[in-house]
Short mmCIF file of C-alpha atoms and ligand atoms in Angstrom, two decimals:
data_model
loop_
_atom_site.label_atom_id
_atom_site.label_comp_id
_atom_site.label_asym_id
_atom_site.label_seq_id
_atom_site.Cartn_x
_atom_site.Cartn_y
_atom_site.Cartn_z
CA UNK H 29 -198.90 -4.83 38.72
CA UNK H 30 -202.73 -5.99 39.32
CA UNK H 31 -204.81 -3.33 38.31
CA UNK H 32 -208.36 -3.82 38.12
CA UNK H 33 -210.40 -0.74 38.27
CA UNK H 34 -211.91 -1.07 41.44
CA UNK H 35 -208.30 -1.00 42.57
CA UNK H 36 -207.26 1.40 40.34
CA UNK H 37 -205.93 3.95 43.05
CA UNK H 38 -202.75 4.70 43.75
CA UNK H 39 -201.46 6.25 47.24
CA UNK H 40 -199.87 10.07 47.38
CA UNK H 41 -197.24 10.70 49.83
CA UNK H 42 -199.92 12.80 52.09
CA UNK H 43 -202.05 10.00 53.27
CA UNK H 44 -204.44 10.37 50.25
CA UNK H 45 -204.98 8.54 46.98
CA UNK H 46 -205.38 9.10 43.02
CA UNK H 47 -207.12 7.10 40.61
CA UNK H 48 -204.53 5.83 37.70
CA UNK H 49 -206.88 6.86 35.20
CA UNK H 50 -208.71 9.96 34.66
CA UNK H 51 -210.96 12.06 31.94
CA UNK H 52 -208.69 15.08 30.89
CA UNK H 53 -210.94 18.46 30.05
CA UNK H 54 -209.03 20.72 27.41
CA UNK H 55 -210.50 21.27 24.42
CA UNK H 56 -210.27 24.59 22.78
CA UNK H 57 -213.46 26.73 23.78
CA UNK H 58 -213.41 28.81 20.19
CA UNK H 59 -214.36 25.08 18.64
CA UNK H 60 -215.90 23.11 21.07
CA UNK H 61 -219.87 23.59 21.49
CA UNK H 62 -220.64 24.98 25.03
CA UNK H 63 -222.21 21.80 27.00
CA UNK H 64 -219.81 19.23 25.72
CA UNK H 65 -217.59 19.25 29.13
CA UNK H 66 -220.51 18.86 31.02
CA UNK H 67 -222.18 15.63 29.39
CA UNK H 68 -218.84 14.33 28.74
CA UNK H 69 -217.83 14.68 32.29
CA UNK H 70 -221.12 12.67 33.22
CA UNK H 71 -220.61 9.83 30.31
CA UNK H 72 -217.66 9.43 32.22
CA UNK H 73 -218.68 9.09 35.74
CA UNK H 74 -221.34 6.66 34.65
CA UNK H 75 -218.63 4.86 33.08
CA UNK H 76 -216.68 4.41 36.20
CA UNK H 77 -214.08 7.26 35.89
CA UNK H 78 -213.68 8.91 39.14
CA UNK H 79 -210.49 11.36 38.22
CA UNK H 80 -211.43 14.69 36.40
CA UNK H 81 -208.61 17.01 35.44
CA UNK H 82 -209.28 20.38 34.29
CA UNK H 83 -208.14 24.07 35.19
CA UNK H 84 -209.25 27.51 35.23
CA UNK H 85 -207.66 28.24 32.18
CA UNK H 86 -209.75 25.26 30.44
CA UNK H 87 -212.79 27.66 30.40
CA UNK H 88 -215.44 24.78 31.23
CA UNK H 89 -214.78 24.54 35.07
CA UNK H 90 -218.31 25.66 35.14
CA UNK H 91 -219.62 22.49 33.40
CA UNK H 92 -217.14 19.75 35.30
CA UNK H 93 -218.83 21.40 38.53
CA UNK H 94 -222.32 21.13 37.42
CA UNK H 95 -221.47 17.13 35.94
CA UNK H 96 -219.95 16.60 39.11
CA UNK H 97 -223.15 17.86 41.18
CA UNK H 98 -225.89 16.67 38.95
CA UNK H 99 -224.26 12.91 39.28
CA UNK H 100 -224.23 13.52 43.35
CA UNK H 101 -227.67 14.79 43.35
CA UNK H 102 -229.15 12.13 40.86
CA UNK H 103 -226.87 9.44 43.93
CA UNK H 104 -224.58 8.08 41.68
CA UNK H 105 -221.60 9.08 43.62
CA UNK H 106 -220.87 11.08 46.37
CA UNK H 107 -218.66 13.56 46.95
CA UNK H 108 -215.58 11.90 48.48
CA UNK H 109 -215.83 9.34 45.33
CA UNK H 110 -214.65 12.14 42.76
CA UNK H 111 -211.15 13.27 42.90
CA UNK H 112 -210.50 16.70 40.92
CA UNK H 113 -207.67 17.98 39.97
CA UNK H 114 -207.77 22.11 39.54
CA UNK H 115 -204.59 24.41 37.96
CA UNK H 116 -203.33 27.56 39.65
CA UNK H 117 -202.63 29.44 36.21
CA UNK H 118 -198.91 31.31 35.87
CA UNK H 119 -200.55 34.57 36.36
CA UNK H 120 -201.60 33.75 39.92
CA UNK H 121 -198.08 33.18 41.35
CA UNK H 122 -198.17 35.86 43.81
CA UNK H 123 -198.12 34.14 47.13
CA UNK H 124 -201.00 36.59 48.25
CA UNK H 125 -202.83 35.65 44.90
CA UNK H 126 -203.27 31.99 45.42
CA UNK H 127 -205.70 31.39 47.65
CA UNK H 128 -208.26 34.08 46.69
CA UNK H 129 -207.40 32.23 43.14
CA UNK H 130 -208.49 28.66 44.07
CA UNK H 131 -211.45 29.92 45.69
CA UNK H 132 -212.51 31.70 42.88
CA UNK H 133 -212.15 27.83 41.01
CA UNK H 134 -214.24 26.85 43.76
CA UNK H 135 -216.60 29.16 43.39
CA UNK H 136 -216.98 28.37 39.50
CA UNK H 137 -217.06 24.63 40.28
CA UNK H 138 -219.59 25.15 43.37
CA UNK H 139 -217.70 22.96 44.94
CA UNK H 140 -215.78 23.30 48.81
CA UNK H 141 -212.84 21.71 48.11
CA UNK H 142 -210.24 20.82 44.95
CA UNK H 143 -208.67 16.52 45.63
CA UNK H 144 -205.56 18.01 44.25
CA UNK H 145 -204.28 21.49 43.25
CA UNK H 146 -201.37 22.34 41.37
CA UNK H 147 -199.28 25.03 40.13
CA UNK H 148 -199.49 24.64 36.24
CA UNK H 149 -196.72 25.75 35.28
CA UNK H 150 -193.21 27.06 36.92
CA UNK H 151 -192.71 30.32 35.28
CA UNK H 152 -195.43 33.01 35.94
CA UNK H 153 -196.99 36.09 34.10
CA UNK H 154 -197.76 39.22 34.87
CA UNK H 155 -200.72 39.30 37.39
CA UNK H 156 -203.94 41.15 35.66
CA UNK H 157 -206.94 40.19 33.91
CA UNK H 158 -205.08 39.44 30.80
CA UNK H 159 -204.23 35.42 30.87
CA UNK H 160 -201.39 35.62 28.46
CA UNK H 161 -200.13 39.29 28.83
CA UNK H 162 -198.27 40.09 26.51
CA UNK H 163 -195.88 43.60 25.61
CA UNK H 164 -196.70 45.88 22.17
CA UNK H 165 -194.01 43.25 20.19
CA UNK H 166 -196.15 40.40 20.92
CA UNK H 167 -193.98 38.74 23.52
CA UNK H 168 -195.51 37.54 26.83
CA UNK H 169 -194.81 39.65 29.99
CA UNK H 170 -193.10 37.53 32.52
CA UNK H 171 -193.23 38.50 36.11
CA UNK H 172 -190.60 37.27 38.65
CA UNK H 173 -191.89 35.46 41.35
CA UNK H 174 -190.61 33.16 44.30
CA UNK H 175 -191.73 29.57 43.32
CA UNK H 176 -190.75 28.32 47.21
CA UNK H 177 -193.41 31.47 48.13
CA UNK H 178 -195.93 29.86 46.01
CA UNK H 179 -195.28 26.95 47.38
CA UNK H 180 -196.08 28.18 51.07
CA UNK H 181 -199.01 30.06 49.81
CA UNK H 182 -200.15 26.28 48.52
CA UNK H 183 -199.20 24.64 51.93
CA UNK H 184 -201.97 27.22 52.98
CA UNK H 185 -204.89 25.78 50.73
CA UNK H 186 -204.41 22.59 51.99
CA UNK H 187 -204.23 23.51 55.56
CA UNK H 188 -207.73 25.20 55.06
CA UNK H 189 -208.83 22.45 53.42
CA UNK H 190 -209.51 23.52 50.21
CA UNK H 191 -207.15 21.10 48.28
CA UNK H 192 -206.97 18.00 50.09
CA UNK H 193 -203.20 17.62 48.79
CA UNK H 194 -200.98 20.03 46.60
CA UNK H 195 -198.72 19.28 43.45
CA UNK H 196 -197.46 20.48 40.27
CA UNK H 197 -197.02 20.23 36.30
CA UNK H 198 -194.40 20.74 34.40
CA UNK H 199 -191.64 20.90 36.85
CA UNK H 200 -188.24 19.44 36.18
CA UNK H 201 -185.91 17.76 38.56
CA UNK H 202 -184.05 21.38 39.31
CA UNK H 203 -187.73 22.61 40.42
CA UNK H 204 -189.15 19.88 42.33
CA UNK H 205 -185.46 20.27 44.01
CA UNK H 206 -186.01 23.75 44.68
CA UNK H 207 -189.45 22.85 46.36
CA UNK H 208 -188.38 20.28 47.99
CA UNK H 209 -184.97 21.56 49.32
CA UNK H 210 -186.74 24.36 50.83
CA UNK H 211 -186.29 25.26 54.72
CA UNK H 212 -189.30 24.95 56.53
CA UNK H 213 -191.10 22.85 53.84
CA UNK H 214 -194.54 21.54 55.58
CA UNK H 215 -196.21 19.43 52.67
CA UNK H 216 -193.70 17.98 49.42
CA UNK H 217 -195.63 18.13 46.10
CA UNK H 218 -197.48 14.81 45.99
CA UNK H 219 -197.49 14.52 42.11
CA UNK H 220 -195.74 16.05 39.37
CA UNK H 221 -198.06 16.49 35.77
CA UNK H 222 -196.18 16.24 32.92
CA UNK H 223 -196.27 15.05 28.77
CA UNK H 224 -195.74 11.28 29.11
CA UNK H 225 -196.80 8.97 27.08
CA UNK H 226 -195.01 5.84 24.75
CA UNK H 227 -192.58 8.66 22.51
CA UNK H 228 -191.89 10.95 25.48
CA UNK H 229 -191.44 8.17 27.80
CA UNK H 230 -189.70 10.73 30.54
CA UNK H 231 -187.29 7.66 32.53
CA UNK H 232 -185.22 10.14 34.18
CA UNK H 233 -188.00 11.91 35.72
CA UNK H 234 -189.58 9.09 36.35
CA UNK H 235 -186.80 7.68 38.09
CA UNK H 236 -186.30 10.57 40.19
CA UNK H 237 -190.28 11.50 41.38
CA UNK H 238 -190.17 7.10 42.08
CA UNK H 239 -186.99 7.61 44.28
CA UNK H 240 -189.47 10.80 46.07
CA UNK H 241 -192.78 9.58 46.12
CA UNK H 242 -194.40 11.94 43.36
CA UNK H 243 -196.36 10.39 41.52
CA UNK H 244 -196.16 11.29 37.63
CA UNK H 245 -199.72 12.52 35.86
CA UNK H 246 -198.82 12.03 32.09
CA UNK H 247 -200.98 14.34 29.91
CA UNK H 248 -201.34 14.30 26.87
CA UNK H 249 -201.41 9.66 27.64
CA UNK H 250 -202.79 9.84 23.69
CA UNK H 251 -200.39 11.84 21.73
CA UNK H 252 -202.47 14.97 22.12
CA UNK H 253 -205.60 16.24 19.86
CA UNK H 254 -202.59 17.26 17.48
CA UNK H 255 -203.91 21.00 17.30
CA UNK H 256 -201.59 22.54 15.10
CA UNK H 257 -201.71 26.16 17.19
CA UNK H 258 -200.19 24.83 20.00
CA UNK H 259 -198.68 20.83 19.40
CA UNK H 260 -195.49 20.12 17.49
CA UNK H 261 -197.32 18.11 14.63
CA UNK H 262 -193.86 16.97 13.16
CA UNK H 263 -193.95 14.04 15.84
CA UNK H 264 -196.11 11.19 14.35
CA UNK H 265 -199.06 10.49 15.42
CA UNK H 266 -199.19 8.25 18.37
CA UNK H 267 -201.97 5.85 17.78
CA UNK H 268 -200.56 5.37 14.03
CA UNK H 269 -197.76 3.47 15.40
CA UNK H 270 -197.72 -0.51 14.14
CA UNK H 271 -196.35 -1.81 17.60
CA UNK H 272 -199.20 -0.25 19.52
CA UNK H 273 -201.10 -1.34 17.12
CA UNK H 274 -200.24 -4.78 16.44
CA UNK H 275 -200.01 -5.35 20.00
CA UNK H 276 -203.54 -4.56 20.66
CA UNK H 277 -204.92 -6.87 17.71
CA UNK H 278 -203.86 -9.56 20.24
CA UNK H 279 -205.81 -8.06 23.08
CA UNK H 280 -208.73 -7.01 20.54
CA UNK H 281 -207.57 -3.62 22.59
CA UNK H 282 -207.31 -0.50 20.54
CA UNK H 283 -203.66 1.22 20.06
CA UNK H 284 -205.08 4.34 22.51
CA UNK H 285 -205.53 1.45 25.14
CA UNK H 286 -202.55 -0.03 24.62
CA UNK H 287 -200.92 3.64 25.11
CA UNK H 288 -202.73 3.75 28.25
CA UNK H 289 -202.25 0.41 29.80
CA UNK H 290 -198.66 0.70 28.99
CA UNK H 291 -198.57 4.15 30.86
CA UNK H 292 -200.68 2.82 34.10
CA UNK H 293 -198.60 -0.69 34.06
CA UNK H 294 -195.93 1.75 34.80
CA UNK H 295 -197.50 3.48 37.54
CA UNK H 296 -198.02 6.84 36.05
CA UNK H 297 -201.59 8.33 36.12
CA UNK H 298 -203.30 8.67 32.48
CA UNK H 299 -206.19 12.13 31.91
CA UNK H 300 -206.85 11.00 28.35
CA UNK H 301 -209.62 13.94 26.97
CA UNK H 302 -212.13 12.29 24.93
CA UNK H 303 -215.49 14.41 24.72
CA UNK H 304 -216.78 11.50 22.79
CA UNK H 305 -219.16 8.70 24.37
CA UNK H 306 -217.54 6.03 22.64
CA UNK H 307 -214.46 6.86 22.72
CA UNK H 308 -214.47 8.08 26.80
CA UNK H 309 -216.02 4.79 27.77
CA UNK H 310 -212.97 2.45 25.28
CA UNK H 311 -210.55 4.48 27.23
CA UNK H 312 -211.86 3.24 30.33
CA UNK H 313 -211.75 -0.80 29.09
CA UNK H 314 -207.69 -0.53 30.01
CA UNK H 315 -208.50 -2.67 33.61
CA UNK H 316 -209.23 -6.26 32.28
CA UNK H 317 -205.80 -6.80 30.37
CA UNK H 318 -202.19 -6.45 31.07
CA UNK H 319 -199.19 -6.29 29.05
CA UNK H 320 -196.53 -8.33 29.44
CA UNK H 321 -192.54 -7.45 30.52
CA UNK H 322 -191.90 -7.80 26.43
CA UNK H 323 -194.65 -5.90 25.32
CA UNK H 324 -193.49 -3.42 27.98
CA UNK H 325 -189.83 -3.29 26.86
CA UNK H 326 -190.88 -3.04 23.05
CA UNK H 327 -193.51 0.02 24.01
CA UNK H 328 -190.62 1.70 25.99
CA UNK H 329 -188.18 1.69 23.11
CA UNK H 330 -190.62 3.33 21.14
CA UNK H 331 -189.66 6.91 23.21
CA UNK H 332 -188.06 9.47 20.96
CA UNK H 333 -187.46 12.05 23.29
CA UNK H 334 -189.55 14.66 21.58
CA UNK H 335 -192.50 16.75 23.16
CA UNK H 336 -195.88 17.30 21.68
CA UNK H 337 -196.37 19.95 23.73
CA UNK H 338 -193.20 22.44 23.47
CA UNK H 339 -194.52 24.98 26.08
CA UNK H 340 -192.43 27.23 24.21
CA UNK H 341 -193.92 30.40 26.16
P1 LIG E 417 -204.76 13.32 24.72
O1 LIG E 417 -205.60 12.93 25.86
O2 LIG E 417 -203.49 12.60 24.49
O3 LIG E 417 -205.57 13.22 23.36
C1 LIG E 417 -206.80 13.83 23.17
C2 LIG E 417 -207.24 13.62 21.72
O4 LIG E 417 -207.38 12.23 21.44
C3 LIG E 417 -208.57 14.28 21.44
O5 LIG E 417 -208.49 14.81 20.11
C4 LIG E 417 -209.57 13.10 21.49
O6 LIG E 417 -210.67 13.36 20.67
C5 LIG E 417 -208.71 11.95 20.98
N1 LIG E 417 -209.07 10.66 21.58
C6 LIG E 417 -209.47 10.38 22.84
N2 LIG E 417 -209.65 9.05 23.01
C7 LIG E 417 -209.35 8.46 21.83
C8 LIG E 417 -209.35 7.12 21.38
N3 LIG E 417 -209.69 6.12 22.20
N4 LIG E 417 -208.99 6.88 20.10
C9 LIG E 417 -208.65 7.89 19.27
N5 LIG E 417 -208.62 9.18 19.64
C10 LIG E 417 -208.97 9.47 20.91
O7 LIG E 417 -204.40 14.86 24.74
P2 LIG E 417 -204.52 16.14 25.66
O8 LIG E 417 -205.91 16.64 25.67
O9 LIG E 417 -203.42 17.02 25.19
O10 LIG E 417 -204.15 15.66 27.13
C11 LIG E 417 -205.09 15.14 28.03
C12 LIG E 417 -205.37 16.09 29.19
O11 LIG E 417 -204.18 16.42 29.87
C13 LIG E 417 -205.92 17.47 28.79
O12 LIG E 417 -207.27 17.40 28.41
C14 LIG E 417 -205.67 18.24 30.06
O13 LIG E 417 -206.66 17.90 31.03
C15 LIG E 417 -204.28 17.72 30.45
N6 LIG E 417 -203.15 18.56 29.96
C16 LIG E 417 -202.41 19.24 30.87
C17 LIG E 417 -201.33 20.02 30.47
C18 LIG E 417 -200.50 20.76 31.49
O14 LIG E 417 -199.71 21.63 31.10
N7 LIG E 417 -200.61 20.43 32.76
C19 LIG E 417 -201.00 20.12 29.12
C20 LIG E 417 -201.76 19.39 28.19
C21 LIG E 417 -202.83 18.61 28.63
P3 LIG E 417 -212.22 13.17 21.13
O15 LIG E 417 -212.48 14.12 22.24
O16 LIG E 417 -212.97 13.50 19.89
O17 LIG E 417 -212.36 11.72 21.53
#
């Protein structure tokens, strides 16, 4: 595959497109000084990165909005240049829930429309204030919703125009069956954002959103921030690994851009989070090299199977 990055979209079964690469925004709010979305999200843009994933859930909406519209009012970009990609949180599930939801993200972002919207996850919560409800035994409270109702009440957002096309995250083949097996079904889920990367690899999946036209969003492209409250730390660290490695001493590349060429040669879209100047712009150095069918067969046999990111809620 040619990919330079001024050609570094890649159509969605709607009509629109997605950049391969984009800047992911989680970073946990208790530890991360309040402004650091915000001048991240514009090292970024001035970088060339056009893709910004975040969510509601993220708690720094607010600043991807404001990086977003400083960079349009300074005439760097415009509008139509930036494609972001917002999270309906589990829950927001209700069918009568979701739009007044994604407005509210629109409202934080100050912005009139989401590039892509997506239902984070397929289980859902009980509705309220409280994100993670959970019962006086410390489990979470589920609540038991219709996901093809979701669905419709997403097929809505788009045909306001509010999300200019609709996906999801975290879905397995069963549930992007479900979706897309559904009578009456007016728009499929254009993408499908899930933990991929060179040791969760996902080929089946892969294989099977290919054979659909979903396009795969790997998160978590650089083995995660390893967090120990919420990623299974008993998986090795990504970047450690001596093939990645010794295969970007002979690109003078970095292991993370290896990881991330690898992932894009493949055709699946890479949010690596960096808040860091240095470190956002090297991920964005992944256009002027390419790996070759070797390289790619040795980086593929590197999958283990195993998740950084259990999800174990
Ligand atoms: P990641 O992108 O794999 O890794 C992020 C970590 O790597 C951060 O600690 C970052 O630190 C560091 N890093 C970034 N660039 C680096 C480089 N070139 N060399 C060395 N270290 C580097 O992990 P992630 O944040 O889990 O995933 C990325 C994005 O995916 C998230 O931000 C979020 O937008 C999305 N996501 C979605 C879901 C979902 O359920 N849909 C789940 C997880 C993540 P610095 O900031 O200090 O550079």
């Amino acid at each position: 595959m040619n990919l330079t990055a001024e050609s570094h979209r890649i159509p969605l079964s709607d009509g629109n497109s997605i950049p391969l690469l984009g800047l992911g925004t989680y970073a946990d709010p208790q530890k991360t000084p309040k402004g650091s979305c915000l001048e991240a999200v514009k090292i970024a843009i001035d970088a060339g990165y056009r893709h910004i994933d975040g969510a509601f859930v993220y708690f720094n909406e607010h600043e991807v909005g404001q990086a977003i519209r400083e960079k349009i009012a300074e005439g760097k970009i415009k509008r139509e240049d930036i494609f972001y990609c917002g999270k309906l949180w589990n829950t927001c599930h209700p069918p009568e829930l979701v739009r007044p939801t994604l407005e509210k993200t629109l409202k934080i972002l100050q912005l009139d429309y989401v590039d892509l919207y997506i239902i984070e996850l397929p289980m859902a919560f009980k509705p309220g204030e409280a994100l993670y409800p959970k019962d006086e035994n410390g489990k979470f409270i589920y609540h038991e919703t219709d996901l093809c109702a979701t669905w419709e009440a997403m097929e809505a957002c788009k045909d306001a125009g509010l999300a200019k096309s609709i996906g999801v995250s975290n879905f397995n083949r069963r549930q992007l069956e479900m979706i897309m097996n559904k009578p009456g079904l007016k728009y499929k889920p254009v993408s499908n954002q899930v933990e991929c990367h060179p040791y969760f690899t996902q080929p089946k999946l892969l294989e099977f959103c290919r054979q659909h036209d979903i396009v795969i969003v790997g998160y978590s492209p650089l083995g995660t921030s390893r967090d120990e409250s919420w990623v299974n730390v008993s998986s090795p660290p990504l970047l450690k690994d001596p093939v990645l490695n010794a295969i970007g001493k002979k690109y003078n590349k970095t292991a993370a851009q290896v990881a991330l060429r690898f992932s894009i040669q493949r055709g699946v879209v890479v949010i690596p989070k960096s808040f860091n100047p240095q470190r956002i712009r090297e991920n964005f150095q992944i256009f002027d090299f390419s790996l070759t069918e070797k390289e790619m067969k040795e980086i593929e046999a590197l999958n283990k199977n195993v998740r950084y990111v259990e999800l174990l809620m």
